[in-house]
mmCIF file of C-alpha atoms in Angstrom:
data_model
loop_
_atom_site.group_PDB
_atom_site.id
_atom_site.type_symbol
_atom_site.label_atom_id
_atom_site.label_comp_id
_atom_site.label_asym_id
_atom_site.label_seq_id
_atom_site.Cartn_x
_atom_site.Cartn_y
_atom_site.Cartn_z
ATOM 1 C CA UNK A 1 -0.016 -0.178 0.299
ATOM 2 C CA UNK A 2 1.651 3.364 -0.886
ATOM 3 C CA UNK A 3 2.143 6.095 1.738
ATOM 4 C CA UNK A 4 -0.351 8.534 0.293
ATOM 5 C CA UNK A 5 -3.318 6.022 0.537
ATOM 6 C CA UNK A 6 -2.400 4.871 3.827
ATOM 7 C CA UNK A 7 -3.005 8.367 5.412
ATOM 8 C CA UNK A 8 -6.546 7.710 5.588
ATOM 9 C CA UNK A 9 -6.310 4.319 7.146
ATOM 10 C CA UNK A 10 -3.751 6.165 9.489
ATOM 11 C CA UNK A 11 -6.028 9.004 10.616
ATOM 12 C CA UNK A 12 -8.648 6.960 11.137
ATOM 13 C CA UNK A 13 -6.819 4.401 13.937
ATOM 14 C CA UNK A 14 -5.091 7.944 14.647
ATOM 15 C CA UNK A 15 -9.023 8.366 16.152
ATOM 16 C CA UNK A 16 -9.622 5.649 17.431
ATOM 17 C CA UNK A 17 -6.340 5.240 19.493
ATOM 18 C CA UNK A 18 -7.091 8.554 20.615
ATOM 19 C CA UNK A 19 -10.968 7.154 22.155
ATOM 20 C CA UNK A 20 -9.499 3.920 23.389
ATOM 21 C CA UNK A 21 -6.182 5.928 25.389
ATOM 22 C CA UNK A 22 -4.163 3.981 23.471
ATOM 23 C CA UNK A 23 -0.699 4.751 22.749
ATOM 24 C CA UNK A 24 -0.293 6.471 19.516
ATOM 25 C CA UNK A 25 2.689 6.299 17.753
ATOM 26 C CA UNK A 26 5.624 3.477 17.072
ATOM 27 C CA UNK A 27 8.467 2.680 18.410
ATOM 28 C CA UNK A 28 11.403 3.841 16.043
ATOM 29 C CA UNK A 29 11.893 2.158 13.012
ATOM 30 C CA UNK A 30 14.271 -1.042 13.256
ATOM 31 C CA UNK A 31 14.919 -0.652 9.420
ATOM 32 C CA UNK A 32 19.245 -0.903 8.510
ATOM 33 C CA UNK A 33 20.928 1.428 7.782
ATOM 34 C CA UNK A 34 21.057 1.985 4.293
ATOM 35 C CA UNK A 35 17.867 0.658 2.929
ATOM 36 C CA UNK A 36 16.058 3.364 2.351
ATOM 37 C CA UNK A 37 15.799 6.085 0.351
ATOM 38 C CA UNK A 38 19.066 8.593 1.093
ATOM 39 C CA UNK A 39 18.099 12.611 1.688
ATOM 40 C CA UNK A 40 18.762 14.359 -1.016
ATOM 41 C CA UNK A 41 21.507 17.077 -1.171
ATOM 42 C CA UNK A 42 21.696 18.777 -4.334
ATOM 43 C CA UNK A 43 19.094 21.340 -4.139
ATOM 44 C CA UNK A 44 17.537 23.446 -1.842
ATOM 45 C CA UNK A 45 15.876 21.962 1.891
ATOM 46 C CA UNK A 46 12.130 21.406 1.787
ATOM 47 C CA UNK A 47 11.742 22.515 5.255
ATOM 48 C CA UNK A 48 7.837 20.962 6.199
ATOM 49 C CA UNK A 49 6.949 24.247 8.911
ATOM 50 C CA UNK A 50 5.506 22.668 11.417
ATOM 51 C CA UNK A 51 3.819 19.871 8.997
ATOM 52 C CA UNK A 52 1.963 20.541 6.350
ATOM 53 C CA UNK A 53 0.370 22.516 8.118
ATOM 54 C CA UNK A 54 -1.853 23.891 5.487
ATOM 55 C CA UNK A 55 -3.484 20.977 5.347
ATOM 56 C CA UNK A 56 -3.727 19.686 8.895
ATOM 57 C CA UNK A 57 -3.641 22.120 12.339
ATOM 58 C CA UNK A 58 -0.296 22.158 12.545
ATOM 59 C CA UNK A 59 2.721 20.451 14.370
ATOM 60 C CA UNK A 60 -0.045 17.559 14.746
ATOM 61 C CA UNK A 61 0.615 13.582 13.293
ATOM 62 C CA UNK A 62 -0.929 13.903 10.419
ATOM 63 C CA UNK A 63 1.091 17.677 9.598
ATOM 64 C CA UNK A 64 3.845 15.576 9.926
ATOM 65 C CA UNK A 65 2.865 13.023 8.328
ATOM 66 C CA UNK A 66 1.731 14.432 5.191
ATOM 67 C CA UNK A 67 4.757 16.308 5.293
ATOM 68 C CA UNK A 68 6.713 13.389 5.006
ATOM 69 C CA UNK A 69 4.364 11.961 2.349
ATOM 70 C CA UNK A 70 3.999 15.100 -0.407
ATOM 71 C CA UNK A 71 8.445 14.938 -0.546
ATOM 72 C CA UNK A 72 9.877 17.248 2.753
ATOM 73 C CA UNK A 73 13.106 17.045 3.148
ATOM 74 C CA UNK A 74 12.761 17.709 7.446
ATOM 75 C CA UNK A 75 9.825 18.022 9.248
ATOM 76 C CA UNK A 76 10.375 21.259 11.595
ATOM 77 C CA UNK A 77 8.794 21.565 15.136
ATOM 78 C CA UNK A 78 8.781 23.934 17.624
ATOM 79 C CA UNK A 79 9.949 22.795 21.313
ATOM 80 C CA UNK A 80 8.064 23.777 24.368
ATOM 81 C CA UNK A 81 7.479 21.909 28.045
ATOM 82 C CA UNK A 82 4.682 20.882 30.086
ATOM 83 C CA UNK A 83 4.555 21.753 33.913
ATOM 84 C CA UNK A 84 5.459 18.205 34.354
ATOM 85 C CA UNK A 85 9.220 18.711 32.525
ATOM 86 C CA UNK A 86 7.902 16.712 29.629
ATOM 87 C CA UNK A 87 8.455 18.408 25.765
ATOM 88 C CA UNK A 88 6.103 18.547 23.697
ATOM 89 C CA UNK A 89 5.677 20.039 19.563
ATOM 90 C CA UNK A 90 4.223 23.396 19.397
ATOM 91 C CA UNK A 91 4.496 27.090 18.429
ATOM 92 C CA UNK A 92 2.953 29.455 21.330
ATOM 93 C CA UNK A 93 3.968 28.748 24.917
ATOM 94 C CA UNK A 94 -0.041 29.719 25.149
ATOM 95 C CA UNK A 95 -2.138 27.742 23.895
ATOM 96 C CA UNK A 96 -5.133 29.820 23.247
ATOM 97 C CA UNK A 97 -4.542 29.642 18.936
ATOM 98 C CA UNK A 98 -4.380 26.508 18.179
ATOM 99 C CA UNK A 99 -6.070 24.271 20.808
ATOM 100 C CA UNK A 100 -9.711 23.795 22.205
ATOM 101 C CA UNK A 101 -8.446 24.527 24.903
ATOM 102 C CA UNK A 102 -11.527 27.513 25.595
ATOM 103 C CA UNK A 103 -14.058 24.846 25.158
ATOM 104 C CA UNK A 104 -12.631 23.209 28.165
ATOM 105 C CA UNK A 105 -14.251 24.191 30.871
ATOM 106 C CA UNK A 106 -12.546 22.585 33.499
ATOM 107 C CA UNK A 107 -9.242 24.006 33.081
ATOM 108 C CA UNK A 108 -11.219 27.517 33.170
ATOM 109 C CA UNK A 109 -9.342 28.891 36.204
ATOM 110 C CA UNK A 110 -5.703 28.199 34.280
ATOM 111 C CA UNK A 111 -5.539 31.156 32.447
ATOM 112 C CA UNK A 112 -2.358 33.278 33.824
ATOM 113 C CA UNK A 113 -0.849 36.914 32.244
ATOM 114 C CA UNK A 114 3.373 36.115 32.276
ATOM 115 C CA UNK A 115 5.921 38.398 30.274
ATOM 116 C CA UNK A 116 6.939 36.343 27.601
ATOM 117 C CA UNK A 117 10.297 38.404 25.271
ATOM 118 C CA UNK A 118 9.138 41.528 27.446
ATOM 119 C CA UNK A 119 5.277 41.787 26.379
ATOM 120 C CA UNK A 120 2.464 41.110 29.380
ATOM 121 C CA UNK A 121 0.411 38.232 27.206
ATOM 122 C CA UNK A 122 -2.498 36.254 29.374
ATOM 123 C CA UNK A 123 -4.241 33.062 28.352
ATOM 124 C CA UNK A 124 -3.709 29.255 28.853
ATOM 125 C CA UNK A 125 0.061 28.072 29.110
ATOM 126 C CA UNK A 126 1.528 25.486 28.171
ATOM 127 C CA UNK A 127 3.376 25.502 31.838
ATOM 128 C CA UNK A 128 0.719 25.253 33.556
ATOM 129 C CA UNK A 129 -0.354 21.980 32.179
ATOM 130 C CA UNK A 130 0.441 18.368 32.505
ATOM 131 C CA UNK A 131 1.427 16.165 29.589
ATOM 132 C CA UNK A 132 -1.933 13.982 30.651
ATOM 133 C CA UNK A 133 -3.879 17.026 30.435
ATOM 134 C CA UNK A 134 -2.738 18.789 27.537
ATOM 135 C CA UNK A 135 -3.451 15.495 25.546
ATOM 136 C CA UNK A 136 -7.402 16.071 26.787
ATOM 137 C CA UNK A 137 -6.246 19.110 24.396
ATOM 138 C CA UNK A 138 -7.725 18.770 19.981
ATOM 139 C CA UNK A 139 -5.571 20.872 18.130
ATOM 140 C CA UNK A 140 -7.382 23.097 15.864
ATOM 141 C CA UNK A 141 -6.007 25.040 12.473
ATOM 142 C CA UNK A 142 -4.330 28.206 13.353
ATOM 143 C CA UNK A 143 -6.242 30.750 9.930
ATOM 144 C CA UNK A 144 -9.414 30.907 9.301
ATOM 145 C CA UNK A 145 -9.297 30.779 6.254
ATOM 146 C CA UNK A 146 -7.686 27.183 6.011
ATOM 147 C CA UNK A 147 -9.700 23.796 6.348
ATOM 148 C CA UNK A 148 -11.597 23.258 9.569
ATOM 149 C CA UNK A 149 -12.871 20.188 9.519
ATOM 150 C CA UNK A 150 -9.847 18.170 11.893
ATOM 151 C CA UNK A 151 -10.209 21.374 14.635
ATOM 152 C CA UNK A 152 -10.355 19.219 18.068
ATOM 153 C CA UNK A 153 -9.387 15.725 16.712
ATOM 154 C CA UNK A 154 -5.689 15.505 16.908
ATOM 155 C CA UNK A 155 -4.086 16.066 20.167
ATOM 156 C CA UNK A 156 -0.607 17.976 21.024
ATOM 157 C CA UNK A 157 2.547 15.102 20.291
ATOM 158 C CA UNK A 158 5.839 15.090 22.805
ATOM 159 C CA UNK A 159 9.265 15.371 21.295
ATOM 160 C CA UNK A 160 9.204 11.529 21.180
ATOM 161 C CA UNK A 161 6.317 10.851 18.963
ATOM 162 C CA UNK A 162 7.589 13.405 16.789
ATOM 163 C CA UNK A 163 11.337 11.536 16.635
ATOM 164 C CA UNK A 164 9.189 8.516 15.770
ATOM 165 C CA UNK A 165 7.504 9.576 13.038
ATOM 166 C CA UNK A 166 10.838 10.860 11.091
ATOM 167 C CA UNK A 167 12.342 7.434 12.262
ATOM 168 C CA UNK A 168 9.597 6.061 10.663
ATOM 169 C CA UNK A 169 9.082 7.360 7.050
ATOM 170 C CA UNK A 170 9.515 5.197 4.872
ATOM 171 C CA UNK A 171 13.207 6.971 3.447
ATOM 172 C CA UNK A 172 16.006 9.339 5.118
ATOM 173 C CA UNK A 173 13.692 12.569 6.661
ATOM 174 C CA UNK A 174 15.190 15.249 8.409
ATOM 175 C CA UNK A 175 14.181 16.182 11.642
ATOM 176 C CA UNK A 176 13.960 20.264 12.802
ATOM 177 C CA UNK A 177 13.585 21.325 15.929
ATOM 178 C CA UNK A 178 13.447 24.608 17.550
ATOM 179 C CA UNK A 179 14.614 25.287 21.394
ATOM 180 C CA UNK A 180 11.158 27.810 21.530
ATOM 181 C CA UNK A 181 10.872 29.894 24.149
ATOM 182 C CA UNK A 182 14.409 28.991 26.867
ATOM 183 C CA UNK A 183 13.850 31.943 28.790
ATOM 184 C CA UNK A 184 10.675 31.785 29.258
ATOM 185 C CA UNK A 185 10.295 28.140 30.042
ATOM 186 C CA UNK A 186 13.871 28.081 32.150
ATOM 187 C CA UNK A 187 11.804 30.660 34.334
ATOM 188 C CA UNK A 188 8.615 28.516 34.841
ATOM 189 C CA UNK A 189 9.335 24.904 34.609
ATOM 190 C CA UNK A 190 12.330 23.046 36.723
ATOM 191 C CA UNK A 191 13.666 20.019 36.226
ATOM 192 C CA UNK A 192 14.160 17.649 39.503
ATOM 193 C CA UNK A 193 18.033 16.889 38.212
ATOM 194 C CA UNK A 194 18.641 21.156 37.951
ATOM 195 C CA UNK A 195 19.434 20.088 34.148
ATOM 196 C CA UNK A 196 17.916 23.008 31.408
ATOM 197 C CA UNK A 197 15.285 23.107 28.934
ATOM 198 C CA UNK A 198 18.244 23.047 26.503
ATOM 199 C CA UNK A 199 19.841 20.213 28.314
ATOM 200 C CA UNK A 200 16.434 18.490 28.047
ATOM 201 C CA UNK A 201 16.483 18.464 24.377
ATOM 202 C CA UNK A 202 19.444 17.577 23.604
ATOM 203 C CA UNK A 203 19.409 14.345 26.055
ATOM 204 C CA UNK A 204 16.228 13.407 23.971
ATOM 205 C CA UNK A 205 18.016 13.789 20.930
ATOM 206 C CA UNK A 206 20.848 11.872 21.869
ATOM 207 C CA UNK A 207 18.606 9.028 23.324
ATOM 208 C CA UNK A 208 17.548 8.827 19.463
ATOM 209 C CA UNK A 209 21.117 8.513 18.182
ATOM 210 C CA UNK A 210 21.126 11.722 16.487
ATOM 211 C CA UNK A 211 25.068 13.201 16.201
ATOM 212 C CA UNK A 212 27.719 14.141 13.651
ATOM 213 C CA UNK A 213 28.667 17.265 11.760
ATOM 214 C CA UNK A 214 27.162 18.784 8.752
ATOM 215 C CA UNK A 215 26.811 15.891 5.958
ATOM 216 C CA UNK A 216 28.642 13.457 8.075
ATOM 217 C CA UNK A 217 28.170 9.887 7.697
ATOM 218 C CA UNK A 218 26.244 9.888 11.017
ATOM 219 C CA UNK A 219 24.392 12.763 9.678
ATOM 220 C CA UNK A 220 23.431 12.368 6.778
ATOM 221 C CA UNK A 221 21.736 9.156 8.379
ATOM 222 C CA UNK A 222 19.839 10.912 10.640
ATOM 223 C CA UNK A 223 19.778 14.560 9.450
ATOM 224 C CA UNK A 224 18.961 16.911 11.916
ATOM 225 C CA UNK A 225 19.571 20.840 12.386
ATOM 226 C CA UNK A 226 18.868 21.844 15.719
ATOM 227 C CA UNK A 227 17.312 25.851 15.538
ATOM 228 C CA UNK A 228 16.353 28.911 17.920
ATOM 229 C CA UNK A 229 16.407 32.887 18.303
ATOM 230 C CA UNK A 230 18.242 32.546 21.405
ATOM 231 C CA UNK A 231 21.816 32.425 20.589
ATOM 232 C CA UNK A 232 22.873 31.679 23.667
ATOM 233 C CA UNK A 233 21.247 28.497 24.055
ATOM 234 C CA UNK A 234 23.033 27.274 20.600
ATOM 235 C CA UNK A 235 26.510 28.342 22.116
ATOM 236 C CA UNK A 236 25.539 26.758 25.235
ATOM 237 C CA UNK A 237 24.673 23.410 23.515
ATOM 238 C CA UNK A 238 27.527 23.782 21.478
ATOM 239 C CA UNK A 239 29.953 21.761 23.711
ATOM 240 C CA UNK A 240 26.606 18.625 24.188
ATOM 241 C CA UNK A 241 25.923 17.928 20.717
ATOM 242 C CA UNK A 242 28.151 18.349 17.305
ATOM 243 C CA UNK A 243 24.910 18.320 15.438
ATOM 244 C CA UNK A 244 24.744 21.396 13.085
ATOM 245 C CA UNK A 245 22.816 24.198 14.211
ATOM 246 C CA UNK A 246 20.703 27.878 12.893
ATOM 247 C CA UNK A 247 20.456 30.993 14.477
ATOM 248 C CA UNK A 248 16.857 32.418 13.551
ATOM 249 C CA UNK A 249 16.383 36.246 13.074
ATOM 250 C CA UNK A 250 13.247 37.787 13.687
ATOM 251 C CA UNK A 251 12.202 41.597 12.104
ATOM 252 C CA UNK A 252 15.294 44.005 12.068
ATOM 253 C CA UNK A 253 13.501 45.427 15.341
ATOM 254 C CA UNK A 254 12.259 43.482 17.350
ATOM 255 C CA UNK A 255 14.476 42.376 20.533
ATOM 256 C CA UNK A 256 16.048 39.531 20.696
ATOM 257 C CA UNK A 257 14.700 37.008 24.249
ATOM 258 C CA UNK A 258 17.837 36.133 25.479
ATOM 259 C CA UNK A 259 19.884 40.048 24.777
ATOM 260 C CA UNK A 260 19.548 43.370 24.603
ATOM 261 C CA UNK A 261 20.692 43.530 21.114
ATOM 262 C CA UNK A 262 17.781 44.166 17.802
ATOM 263 C CA UNK A 263 18.549 41.713 15.052
ATOM 264 C CA UNK A 264 19.526 44.536 13.256
ATOM 265 C CA UNK A 265 22.247 44.038 15.489
ATOM 266 C CA UNK A 266 22.990 40.561 15.299
ATOM 267 C CA UNK A 267 22.909 40.395 11.384
ATOM 268 C CA UNK A 268 25.946 42.894 11.817
ATOM 269 C CA UNK A 269 29.527 41.547 10.086
ATOM 270 C CA UNK A 270 30.520 41.004 13.882
ATOM 271 C CA UNK A 271 27.799 39.386 14.924
ATOM 272 C CA UNK A 272 27.285 36.989 12.056
ATOM 273 C CA UNK A 273 31.443 36.495 12.671
ATOM 274 C CA UNK A 274 30.854 35.940 16.806
ATOM 275 C CA UNK A 275 28.284 33.195 15.592
ATOM 276 C CA UNK A 276 29.825 31.576 12.862
ATOM 277 C CA UNK A 277 32.052 28.744 15.154
ATOM 278 C CA UNK A 278 28.762 28.053 16.959
ATOM 279 C CA UNK A 279 25.922 27.794 13.445
ATOM 280 C CA UNK A 280 26.164 25.889 10.351
ATOM 281 C CA UNK A 281 23.512 28.914 8.899
ATOM 282 C CA UNK A 282 21.050 31.518 9.444
ATOM 283 C CA UNK A 283 17.359 30.965 9.204
ATOM 284 C CA UNK A 284 16.063 34.594 9.092
ATOM 285 C CA UNK A 285 12.707 36.469 7.823
ATOM 286 C CA UNK A 286 12.086 36.819 4.064
ATOM 287 C CA UNK A 287 11.519 40.750 4.846
ATOM 288 C CA UNK A 288 14.622 40.478 6.979
ATOM 289 C CA UNK A 289 16.066 39.680 3.711
ATOM 290 C CA UNK A 290 14.036 41.438 0.898
ATOM 291 C CA UNK A 291 12.227 44.283 2.502
ATOM 292 C CA UNK A 292 9.072 44.544 1.742
ATOM 293 C CA UNK A 293 6.922 47.815 1.561
ATOM 294 C CA UNK A 294 2.782 48.039 0.107
ATOM 295 C CA UNK A 295 2.762 44.639 -0.314
ATOM 296 C CA UNK A 296 5.624 45.047 -3.039
ATOM 297 C CA UNK A 297 9.491 43.474 -2.311
ATOM 298 C CA UNK A 298 11.792 46.251 -2.205
ATOM 299 C CA UNK A 299 16.036 45.706 -3.044
ATOM 300 C CA UNK A 300 17.048 42.763 -1.611
ATOM 301 C CA UNK A 301 19.267 43.078 1.399
ATOM 302 C CA UNK A 302 22.979 41.950 1.078
ATOM 303 C CA UNK A 303 22.191 39.638 4.782
ATOM 304 C CA UNK A 304 22.462 36.326 2.251
ATOM 305 C CA UNK A 305 25.824 37.204 0.672
ATOM 306 C CA UNK A 306 26.900 37.822 3.791
ATOM 307 C CA UNK A 307 26.440 34.415 5.418
ATOM 308 C CA UNK A 308 27.485 33.108 2.350
ATOM 309 C CA UNK A 309 31.114 34.643 2.865
ATOM 310 C CA UNK A 310 31.304 33.111 5.883
ATOM 311 C CA UNK A 311 29.993 29.869 4.703
ATOM 312 C CA UNK A 312 26.368 30.023 6.488
ATOM 313 C CA UNK A 313 23.539 28.309 4.857
ATOM 314 C CA UNK A 314 20.241 30.662 4.563
ATOM 315 C CA UNK A 315 17.033 28.750 5.234
ATOM 316 C CA UNK A 316 14.176 31.759 5.245
ATOM 317 C CA UNK A 317 10.760 31.641 6.803
ATOM 318 C CA UNK A 318 7.426 31.288 5.613
ATOM 319 C CA UNK A 319 6.383 30.106 2.209
ATOM 320 C CA UNK A 320 2.762 30.175 2.006
ATOM 321 C CA UNK A 321 0.176 29.832 -0.989
ATOM 322 C CA UNK A 322 -2.864 31.983 0.124
ATOM 323 C CA UNK A 323 -3.106 35.541 -1.779
ATOM 324 C CA UNK A 324 -2.356 36.796 1.095
ATOM 325 C CA UNK A 325 1.016 36.023 1.605
ATOM 326 C CA UNK A 326 1.843 36.233 -1.824
ATOM 327 C CA UNK A 327 3.645 39.693 -2.545
ATOM 328 C CA UNK A 328 2.044 41.442 -5.164
ATOM 329 C CA UNK A 329 4.882 41.010 -7.964
ATOM 330 C CA UNK A 330 4.412 36.930 -7.722
ATOM 331 C CA UNK A 331 0.641 37.532 -9.440
ATOM 332 C CA UNK A 332 -0.922 34.678 -6.764
ATOM 333 C CA UNK A 333 1.735 32.133 -8.482
ATOM 334 C CA UNK A 334 3.251 30.147 -5.239
ATOM 335 C CA UNK A 335 5.930 28.875 -7.755
ATOM 336 C CA UNK A 336 7.232 32.430 -8.592
ATOM 337 C CA UNK A 337 7.627 33.026 -5.539
ATOM 338 C CA UNK A 338 10.241 29.964 -5.275
ATOM 339 C CA UNK A 339 12.190 30.671 -8.297
ATOM 340 C CA UNK A 340 13.045 34.107 -6.570
ATOM 341 C CA UNK A 341 13.947 33.202 -3.748
ATOM 342 C CA UNK A 342 16.384 30.441 -5.081
ATOM 343 C CA UNK A 343 16.620 31.365 -7.839
ATOM 344 C CA UNK A 344 17.721 34.707 -7.733
ATOM 345 C CA UNK A 345 18.412 35.571 -4.223
ATOM 346 C CA UNK A 346 19.801 31.828 -4.097
ATOM 347 C CA UNK A 347 18.707 30.861 -0.430
ATOM 348 C CA UNK A 348 19.953 27.186 0.840
ATOM 349 C CA UNK A 349 16.382 25.807 2.207
ATOM 350 C CA UNK A 350 12.691 26.769 2.463
ATOM 351 C CA UNK A 351 10.494 26.805 5.546
ATOM 352 C CA UNK A 352 6.827 26.330 3.420
ATOM 353 C CA UNK A 353 3.542 25.436 4.695
ATOM 354 C CA UNK A 354 3.127 23.659 1.571
ATOM 355 C CA UNK A 355 5.427 21.066 1.391
ATOM 356 C CA UNK A 356 4.042 18.942 -1.651
ATOM 357 C CA UNK A 357 3.730 22.221 -3.797
ATOM 358 C CA UNK A 358 7.213 23.597 -2.990
ATOM 359 C CA UNK A 359 8.062 19.490 -3.908
ATOM 360 C CA UNK A 360 6.656 19.477 -7.314
ATOM 361 C CA UNK A 361 8.234 23.102 -8.446
ATOM 362 C CA UNK A 362 11.648 21.963 -7.359
ATOM 363 C CA UNK A 363 10.620 18.534 -9.210
ATOM 364 C CA UNK A 364 10.178 20.828 -12.609
ATOM 365 C CA UNK A 365 12.680 22.977 -12.476
ATOM 366 C CA UNK A 366 16.024 20.768 -10.902
ATOM 367 C CA UNK A 367 14.706 17.362 -11.037
ATOM 368 C CA UNK A 368 16.755 14.632 -8.629
ATOM 369 C CA UNK A 369 19.537 12.799 -9.739
ATOM 370 C CA UNK A 370 18.697 9.395 -10.973
ATOM 371 C CA UNK A 371 20.764 7.481 -8.287
ATOM 372 C CA UNK A 372 18.677 9.349 -5.937
#
């Protein structure tokens, strides 16, 4: 049975399993090394941003499985923690926008206000729920203009479950976990062994065999990029793991969560020189590379050129197919956007909500060599 045909049955089994409170995921694959089709390395990486979240609620098992089915090279996830110290896949530190927590009256007293990245935020936060409690919530689609039929049907998954999905893929698929809001998590969650959030993430990755520098034999067997907006976290883990790391970059006016620097300072030559020994690349918001005015692209900055001159890869985010996300010059055509960024700007990877469309574009414009 093909993987695509298997997906509907898989979704049904997930729902049945959830109702029966049974484990939802298989243990990592026991397939021998070398028996799976390898990771492609001849064209920019197709990074499934929170899975195929243009189709399924983000960071759920179906979103990741769909992305694999559609040709993702890497599946990306944000890692946070529960109250009881379990690592989970969830983008926001609060639960309001992407779960049905508001419908669970038993949790109505959990609403809190915290300071996150210098701003007060009110809502329901992952750090105030145990994993058992979070598993009773259903994920929902973030954007109202996307398919809502799966709202409430799939649970939040753990880092272990996310890894299992990648390792059980029918070909080699990389993971791209983000150390998300480490300052906040380390303030709110304390582990009994005294370890930090970053320690726990690295220990989990090592447990499943993720190791090796970029393009090494070990890395090609189980590809991974570890990402974070917090440079201090990437520096901190540099002595724990040789897995490649990517420094994320936001709008140039925003302050980093772990320093008093803006991302304008972070993108300076001096800072790129500082971070270069610790990372293999940067992951900028695409409007930081090419500023936008009135929904139109302006003159590109030299950020990509300066990164490449330091042998740093550039993996921008986020590419979305919907008209409201496509700048005017692309005439509502996602393929034109991919062509611009890959062939004119020269990026090395793209975070996309629509894995299938990027894969199809690359298959048409730069098909893989026959051996791959």
